[in-house]
Short mmCIF file of C-alpha atoms (C1' of nucleotides) in Angstrom, two decimals:
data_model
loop_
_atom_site.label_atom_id
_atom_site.label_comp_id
_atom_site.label_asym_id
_atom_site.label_seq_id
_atom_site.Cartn_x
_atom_site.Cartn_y
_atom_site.Cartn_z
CA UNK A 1 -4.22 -27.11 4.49
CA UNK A 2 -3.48 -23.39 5.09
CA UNK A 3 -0.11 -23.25 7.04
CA UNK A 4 0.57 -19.88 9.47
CA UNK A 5 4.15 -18.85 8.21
CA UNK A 6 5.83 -15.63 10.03
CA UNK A 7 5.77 -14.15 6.80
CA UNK A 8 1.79 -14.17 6.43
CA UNK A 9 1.89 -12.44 9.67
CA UNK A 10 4.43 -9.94 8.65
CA UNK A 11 2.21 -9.24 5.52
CA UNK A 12 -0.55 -8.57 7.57
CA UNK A 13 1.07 -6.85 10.39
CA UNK A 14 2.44 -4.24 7.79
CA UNK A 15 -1.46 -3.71 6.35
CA UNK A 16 -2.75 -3.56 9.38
CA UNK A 17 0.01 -0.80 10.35
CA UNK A 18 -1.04 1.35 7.42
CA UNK A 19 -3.97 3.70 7.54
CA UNK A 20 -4.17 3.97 3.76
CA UNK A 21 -4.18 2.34 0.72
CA UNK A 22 -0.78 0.31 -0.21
CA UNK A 23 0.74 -1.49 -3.17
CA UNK A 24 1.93 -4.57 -2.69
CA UNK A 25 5.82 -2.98 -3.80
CA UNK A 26 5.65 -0.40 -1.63
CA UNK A 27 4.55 -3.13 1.54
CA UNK A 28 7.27 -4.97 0.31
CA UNK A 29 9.52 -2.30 0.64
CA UNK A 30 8.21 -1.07 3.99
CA UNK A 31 9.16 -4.83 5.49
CA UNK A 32 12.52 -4.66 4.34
CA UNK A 33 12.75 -1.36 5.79
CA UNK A 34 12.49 -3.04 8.79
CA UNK A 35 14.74 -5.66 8.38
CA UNK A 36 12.00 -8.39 7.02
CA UNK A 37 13.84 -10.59 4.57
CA UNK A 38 10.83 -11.20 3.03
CA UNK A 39 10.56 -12.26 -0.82
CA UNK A 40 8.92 -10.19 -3.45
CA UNK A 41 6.85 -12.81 -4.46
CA UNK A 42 5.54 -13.63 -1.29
CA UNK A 43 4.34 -10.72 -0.61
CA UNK A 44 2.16 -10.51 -3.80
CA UNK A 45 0.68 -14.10 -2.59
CA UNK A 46 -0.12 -13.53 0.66
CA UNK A 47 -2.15 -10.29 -0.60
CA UNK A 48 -3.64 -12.26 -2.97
CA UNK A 49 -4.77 -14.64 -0.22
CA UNK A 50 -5.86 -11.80 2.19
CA UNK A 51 -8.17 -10.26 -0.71
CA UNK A 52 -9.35 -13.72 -1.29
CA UNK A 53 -10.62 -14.38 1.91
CA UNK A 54 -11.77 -10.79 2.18
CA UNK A 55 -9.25 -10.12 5.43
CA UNK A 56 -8.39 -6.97 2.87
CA UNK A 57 -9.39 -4.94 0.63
CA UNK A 58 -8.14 -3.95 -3.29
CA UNK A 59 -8.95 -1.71 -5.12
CA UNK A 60 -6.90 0.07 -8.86
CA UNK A 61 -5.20 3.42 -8.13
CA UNK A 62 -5.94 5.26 -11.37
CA UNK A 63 -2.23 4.61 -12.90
CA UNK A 64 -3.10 1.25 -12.41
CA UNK A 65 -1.12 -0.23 -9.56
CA UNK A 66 -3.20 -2.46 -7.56
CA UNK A 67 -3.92 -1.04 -4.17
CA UNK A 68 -4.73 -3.09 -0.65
CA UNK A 69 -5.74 -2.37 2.82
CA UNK A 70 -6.71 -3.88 5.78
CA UNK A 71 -10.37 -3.08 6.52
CA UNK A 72 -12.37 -2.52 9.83
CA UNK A 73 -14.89 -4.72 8.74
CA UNK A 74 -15.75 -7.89 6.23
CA UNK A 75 -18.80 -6.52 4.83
CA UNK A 76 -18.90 -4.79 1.31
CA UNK A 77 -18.00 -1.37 1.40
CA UNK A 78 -16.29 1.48 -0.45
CA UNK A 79 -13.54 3.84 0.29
CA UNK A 80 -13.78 7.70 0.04
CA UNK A 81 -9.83 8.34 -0.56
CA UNK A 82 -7.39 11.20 -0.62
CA UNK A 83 -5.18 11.31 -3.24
CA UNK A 84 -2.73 13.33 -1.59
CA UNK A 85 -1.85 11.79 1.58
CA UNK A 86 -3.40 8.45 1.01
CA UNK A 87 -6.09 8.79 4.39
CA UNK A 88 -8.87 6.48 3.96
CA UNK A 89 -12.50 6.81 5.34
CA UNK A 90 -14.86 3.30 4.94
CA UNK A 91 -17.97 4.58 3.39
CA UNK A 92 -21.93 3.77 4.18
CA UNK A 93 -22.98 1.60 1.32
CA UNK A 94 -26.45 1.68 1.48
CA UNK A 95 -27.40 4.23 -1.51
CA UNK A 96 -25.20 3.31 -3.77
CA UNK A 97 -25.57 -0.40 -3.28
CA UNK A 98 -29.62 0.22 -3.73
CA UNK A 99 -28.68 2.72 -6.87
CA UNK A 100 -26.34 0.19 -8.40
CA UNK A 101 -28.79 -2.88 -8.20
CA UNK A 102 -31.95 -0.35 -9.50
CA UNK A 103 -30.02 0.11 -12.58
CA UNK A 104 -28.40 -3.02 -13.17
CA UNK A 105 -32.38 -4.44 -13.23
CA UNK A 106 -33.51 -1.74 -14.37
CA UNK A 107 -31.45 -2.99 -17.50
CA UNK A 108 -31.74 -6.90 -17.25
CA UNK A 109 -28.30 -7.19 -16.01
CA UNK A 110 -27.58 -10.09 -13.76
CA UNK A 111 -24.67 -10.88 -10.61
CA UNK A 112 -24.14 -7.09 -10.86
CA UNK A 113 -21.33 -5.93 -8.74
CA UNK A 114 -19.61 -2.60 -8.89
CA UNK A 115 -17.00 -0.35 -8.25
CA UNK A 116 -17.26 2.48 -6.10
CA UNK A 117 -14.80 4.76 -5.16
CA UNK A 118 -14.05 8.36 -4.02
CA UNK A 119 -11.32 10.32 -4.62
CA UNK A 120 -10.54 13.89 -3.16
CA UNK A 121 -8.34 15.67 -1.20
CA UNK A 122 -8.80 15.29 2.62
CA UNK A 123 -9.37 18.58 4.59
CA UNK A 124 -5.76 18.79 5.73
CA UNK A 125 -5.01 18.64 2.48
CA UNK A 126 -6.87 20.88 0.91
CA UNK A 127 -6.06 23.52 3.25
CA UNK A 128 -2.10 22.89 2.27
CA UNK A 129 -2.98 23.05 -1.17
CA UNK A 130 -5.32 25.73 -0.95
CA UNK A 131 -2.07 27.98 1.07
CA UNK A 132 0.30 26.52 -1.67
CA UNK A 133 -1.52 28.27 -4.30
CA UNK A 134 -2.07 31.47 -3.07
CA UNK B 1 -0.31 22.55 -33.80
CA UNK B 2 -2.67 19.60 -34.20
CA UNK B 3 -2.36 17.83 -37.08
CA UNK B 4 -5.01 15.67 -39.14
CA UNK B 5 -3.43 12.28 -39.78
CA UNK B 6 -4.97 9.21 -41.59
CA UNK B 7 -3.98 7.09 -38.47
CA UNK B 8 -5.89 9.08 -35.94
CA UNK B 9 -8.94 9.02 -38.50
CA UNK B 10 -8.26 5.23 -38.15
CA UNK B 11 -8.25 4.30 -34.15
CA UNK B 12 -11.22 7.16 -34.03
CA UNK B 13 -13.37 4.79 -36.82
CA UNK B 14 -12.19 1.35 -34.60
CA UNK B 15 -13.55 2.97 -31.71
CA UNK B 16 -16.82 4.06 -33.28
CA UNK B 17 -17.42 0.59 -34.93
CA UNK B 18 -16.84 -0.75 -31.57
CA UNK B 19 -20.08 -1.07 -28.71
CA UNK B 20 -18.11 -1.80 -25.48
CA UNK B 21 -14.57 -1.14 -24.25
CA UNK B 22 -11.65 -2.22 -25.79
CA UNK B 23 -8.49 -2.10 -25.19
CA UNK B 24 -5.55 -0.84 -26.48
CA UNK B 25 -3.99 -3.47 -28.13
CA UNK B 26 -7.21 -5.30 -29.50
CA UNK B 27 -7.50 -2.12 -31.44
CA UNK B 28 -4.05 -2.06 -32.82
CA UNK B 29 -5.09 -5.97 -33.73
CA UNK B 30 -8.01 -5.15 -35.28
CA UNK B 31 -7.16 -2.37 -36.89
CA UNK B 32 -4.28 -4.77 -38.20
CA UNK B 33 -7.00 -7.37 -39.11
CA UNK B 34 -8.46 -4.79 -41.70
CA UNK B 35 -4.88 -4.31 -43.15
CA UNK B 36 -3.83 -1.01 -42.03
CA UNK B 37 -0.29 -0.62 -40.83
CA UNK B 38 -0.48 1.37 -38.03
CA UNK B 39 1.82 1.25 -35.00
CA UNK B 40 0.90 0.13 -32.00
CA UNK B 41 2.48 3.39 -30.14
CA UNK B 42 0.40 5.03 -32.34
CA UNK B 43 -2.93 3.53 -30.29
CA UNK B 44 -1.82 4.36 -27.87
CA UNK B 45 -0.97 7.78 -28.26
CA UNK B 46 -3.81 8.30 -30.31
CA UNK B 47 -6.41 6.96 -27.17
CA UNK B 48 -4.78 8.79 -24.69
CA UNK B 49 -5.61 11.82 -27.19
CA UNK B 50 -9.22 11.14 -27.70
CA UNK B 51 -9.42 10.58 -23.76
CA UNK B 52 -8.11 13.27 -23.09
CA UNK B 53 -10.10 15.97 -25.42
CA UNK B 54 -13.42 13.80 -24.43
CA UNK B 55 -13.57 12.21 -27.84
CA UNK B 56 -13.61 8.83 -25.46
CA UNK B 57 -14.10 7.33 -22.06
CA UNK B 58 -11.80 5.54 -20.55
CA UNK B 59 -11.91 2.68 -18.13
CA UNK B 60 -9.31 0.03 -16.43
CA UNK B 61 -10.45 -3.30 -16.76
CA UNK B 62 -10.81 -5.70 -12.93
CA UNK B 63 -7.61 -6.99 -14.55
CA UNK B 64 -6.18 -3.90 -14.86
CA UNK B 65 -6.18 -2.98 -18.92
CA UNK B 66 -6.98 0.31 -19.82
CA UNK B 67 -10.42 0.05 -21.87
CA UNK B 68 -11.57 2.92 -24.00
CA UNK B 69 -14.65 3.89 -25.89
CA UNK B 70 -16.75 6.40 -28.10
CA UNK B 71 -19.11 7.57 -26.33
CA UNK B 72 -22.05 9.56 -27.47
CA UNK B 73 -21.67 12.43 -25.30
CA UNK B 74 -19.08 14.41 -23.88
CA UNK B 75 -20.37 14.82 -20.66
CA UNK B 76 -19.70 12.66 -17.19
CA UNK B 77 -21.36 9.65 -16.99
CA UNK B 78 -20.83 6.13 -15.92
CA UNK B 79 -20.78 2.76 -17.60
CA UNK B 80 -23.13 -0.55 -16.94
CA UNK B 81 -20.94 -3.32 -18.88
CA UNK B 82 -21.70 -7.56 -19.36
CA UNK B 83 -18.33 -8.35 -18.34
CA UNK B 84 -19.07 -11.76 -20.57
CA UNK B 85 -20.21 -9.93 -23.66
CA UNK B 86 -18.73 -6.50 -23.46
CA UNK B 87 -22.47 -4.61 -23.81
CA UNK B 88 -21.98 -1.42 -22.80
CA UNK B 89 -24.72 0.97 -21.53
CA UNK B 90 -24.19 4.71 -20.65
CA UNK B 91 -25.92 5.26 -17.05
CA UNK B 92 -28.03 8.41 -15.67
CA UNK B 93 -25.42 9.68 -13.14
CA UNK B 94 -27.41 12.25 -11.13
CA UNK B 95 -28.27 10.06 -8.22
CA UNK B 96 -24.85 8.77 -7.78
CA UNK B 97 -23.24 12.37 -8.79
CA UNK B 98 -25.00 13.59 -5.89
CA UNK B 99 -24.20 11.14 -3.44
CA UNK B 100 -20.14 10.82 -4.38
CA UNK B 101 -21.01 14.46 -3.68
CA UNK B 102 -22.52 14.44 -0.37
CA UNK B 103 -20.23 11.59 0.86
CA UNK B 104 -16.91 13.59 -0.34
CA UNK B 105 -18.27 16.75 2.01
CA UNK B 106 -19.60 15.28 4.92
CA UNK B 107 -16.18 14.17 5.65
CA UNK B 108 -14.87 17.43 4.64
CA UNK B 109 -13.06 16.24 1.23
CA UNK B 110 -12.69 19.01 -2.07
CA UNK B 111 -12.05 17.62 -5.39
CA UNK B 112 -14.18 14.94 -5.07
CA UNK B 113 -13.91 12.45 -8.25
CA UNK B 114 -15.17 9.28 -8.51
CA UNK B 115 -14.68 5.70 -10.06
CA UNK B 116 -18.26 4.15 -10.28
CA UNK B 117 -18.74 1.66 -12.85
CA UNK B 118 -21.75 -1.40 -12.38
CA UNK B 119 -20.17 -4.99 -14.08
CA UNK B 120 -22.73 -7.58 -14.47
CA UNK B 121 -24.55 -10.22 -17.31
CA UNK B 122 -26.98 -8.54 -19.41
CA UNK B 123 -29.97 -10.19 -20.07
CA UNK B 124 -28.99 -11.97 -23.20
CA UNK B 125 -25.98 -13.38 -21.07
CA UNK B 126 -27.51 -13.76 -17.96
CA UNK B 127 -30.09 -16.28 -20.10
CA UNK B 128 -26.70 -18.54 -21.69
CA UNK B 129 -25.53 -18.73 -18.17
CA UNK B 130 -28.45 -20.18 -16.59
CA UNK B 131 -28.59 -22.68 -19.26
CA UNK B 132 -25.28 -24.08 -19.24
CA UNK B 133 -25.96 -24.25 -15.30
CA UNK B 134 -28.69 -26.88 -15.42
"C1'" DA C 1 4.04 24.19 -56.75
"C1'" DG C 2 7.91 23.89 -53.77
"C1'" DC C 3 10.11 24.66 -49.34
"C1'" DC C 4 10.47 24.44 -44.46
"C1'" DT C 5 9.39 23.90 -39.93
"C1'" DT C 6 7.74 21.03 -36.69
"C1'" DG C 7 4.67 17.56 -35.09
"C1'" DC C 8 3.69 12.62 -35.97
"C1'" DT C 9 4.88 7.95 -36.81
"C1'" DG C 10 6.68 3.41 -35.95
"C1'" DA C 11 10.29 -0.20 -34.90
"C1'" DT C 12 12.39 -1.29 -31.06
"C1'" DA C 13 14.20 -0.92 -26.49
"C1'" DA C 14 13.08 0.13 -21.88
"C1'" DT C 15 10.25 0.08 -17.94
"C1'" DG C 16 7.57 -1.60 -14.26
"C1'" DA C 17 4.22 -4.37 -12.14
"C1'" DT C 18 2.85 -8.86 -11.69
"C1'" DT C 19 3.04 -13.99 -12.29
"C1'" DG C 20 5.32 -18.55 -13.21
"C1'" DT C 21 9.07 -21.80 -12.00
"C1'" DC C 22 11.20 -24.97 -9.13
"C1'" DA C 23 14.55 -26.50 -5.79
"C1'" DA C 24 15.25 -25.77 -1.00
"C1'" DA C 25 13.29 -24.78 3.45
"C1'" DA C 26 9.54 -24.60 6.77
"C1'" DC C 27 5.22 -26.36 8.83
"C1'" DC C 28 2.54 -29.65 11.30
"C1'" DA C 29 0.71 -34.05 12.50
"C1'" DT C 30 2.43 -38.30 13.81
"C1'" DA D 1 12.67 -36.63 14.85
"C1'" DT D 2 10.29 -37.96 10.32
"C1'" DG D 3 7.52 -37.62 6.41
"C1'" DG D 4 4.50 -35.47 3.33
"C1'" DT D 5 3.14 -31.31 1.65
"C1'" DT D 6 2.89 -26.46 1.45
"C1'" DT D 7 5.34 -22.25 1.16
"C1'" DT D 8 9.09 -19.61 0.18
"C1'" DG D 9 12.29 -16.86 -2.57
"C1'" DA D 10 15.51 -15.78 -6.31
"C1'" DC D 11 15.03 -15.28 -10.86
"C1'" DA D 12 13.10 -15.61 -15.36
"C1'" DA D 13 9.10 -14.71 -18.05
"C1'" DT D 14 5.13 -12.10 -19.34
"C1'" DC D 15 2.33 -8.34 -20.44
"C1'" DA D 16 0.79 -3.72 -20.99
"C1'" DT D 17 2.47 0.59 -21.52
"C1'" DT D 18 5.95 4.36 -22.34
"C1'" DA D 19 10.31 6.34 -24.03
"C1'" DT D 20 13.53 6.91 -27.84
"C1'" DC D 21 14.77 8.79 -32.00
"C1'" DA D 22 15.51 9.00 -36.85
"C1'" DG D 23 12.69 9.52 -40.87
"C1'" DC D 24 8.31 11.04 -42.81
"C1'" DA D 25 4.53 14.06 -43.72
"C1'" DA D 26 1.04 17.96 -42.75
"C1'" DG D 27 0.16 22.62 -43.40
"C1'" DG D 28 1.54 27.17 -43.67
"C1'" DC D 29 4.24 30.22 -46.36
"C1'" DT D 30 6.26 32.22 -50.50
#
DNA sequence: AGCCTTGCTGATAATGATTGTCAAAACCAT
DNA sequence: ATGGTTTTGACAATCATTATCAGCAAGGCT
């Protein structure tokens, strides 16, 4: 049976507290930060139990940490993500998902799934970085 | 200056004698296999060379290797992979270009880059696996 | 051809994220 | 409260990758 521990709260609580996209060191940090006695370990399970049962979201940063978030909804989506300041906008699915099945038939590829994602600078951003270089 | 060295010759020839991605190290065992000496920091630096100049794509693996391999063009495109048999086929990226595109705007992001890469069972796989299902 | 500068190599150590281990503690139904 | 089982957490282990650094070699130069 799947027991409700203060830590699985905490876990989620800190996801859920986060706009962007988190590693599981840097949540694990964040919780001690607050005084959460919370073990390393721990943490790293009850992500991999929240991606599991799709209550979040991973995805690979490009240096290869793994990445999770707590999404607005439990449907398949992808993320349009700023590298700079980590915001995170849930994207519309529809085209890709259509474009992504087309060619995986299109090819006699089976149980095709994908991934999808967006990276960019935010506007905010790219207005600071756009005055930084000038 | 850049120089020419036999090793670089070498992970360049694994790569081409490869169809799919592979990763670092299963080149430096290969290339191993065939009796060459090379180092395995070698690989790597070598890889990160060839992705860098374009001389190869690179990929991370849902497991989180870095996968790498020739491609036979230089310019952006996207992968279709059998993640059971490793098949590899470049895909047609202007419909997705365009959308990562559109997507990246609308929400006012610059620098738009994307991750999109299709996993699935190619037709040849997708056949074993519905046999060894009855 | 021989020298010389400087980039390249490779054995190994270091790093850093993630997973395995296992005894002790916590959870929940009774 | 008790028992049975799951979960936790400190730590070791693993695995891919990167840094180190002394020795080697590529290519230009004479």
């Amino acid at each position: 049976m799947k027991r409700n521990t203060w830590q699985r709260e905490a876990v989620r609580g800190a996801l859920d507290a986060n706009d962007g996209f988190v590693s599981a060191q840097a949540l694990h940090s964040a919780l001690h930060a607050t005084g959460s006695p919370i073990g390393l370990a721990t943490v790293y399970r009850a992500l991999a139990d929240l991606a599991t049962t799709g209550d979040a979201d991973s995805l690979q940063s490009p240096e290869g940490e793994s990445l999770y978030r707590a999404c607005s909804t439990n449907e398949h989506h992808h993320h349009l993500i700023c590298r700079n300041c980590g915001l995170t906008i849930e994207i519309e699915p529809h085209a890709v998902e259509q474009w992504a099945n087309d060619v995986a038939v299109a090819n006699g590829f089976t149980q095709a799934e994908h991934i999808v994602d967006v990276f960019g600078l935010c506007a905010a951003c790219s207005a600071l970085t756009a005055a930084s270089t000038l």
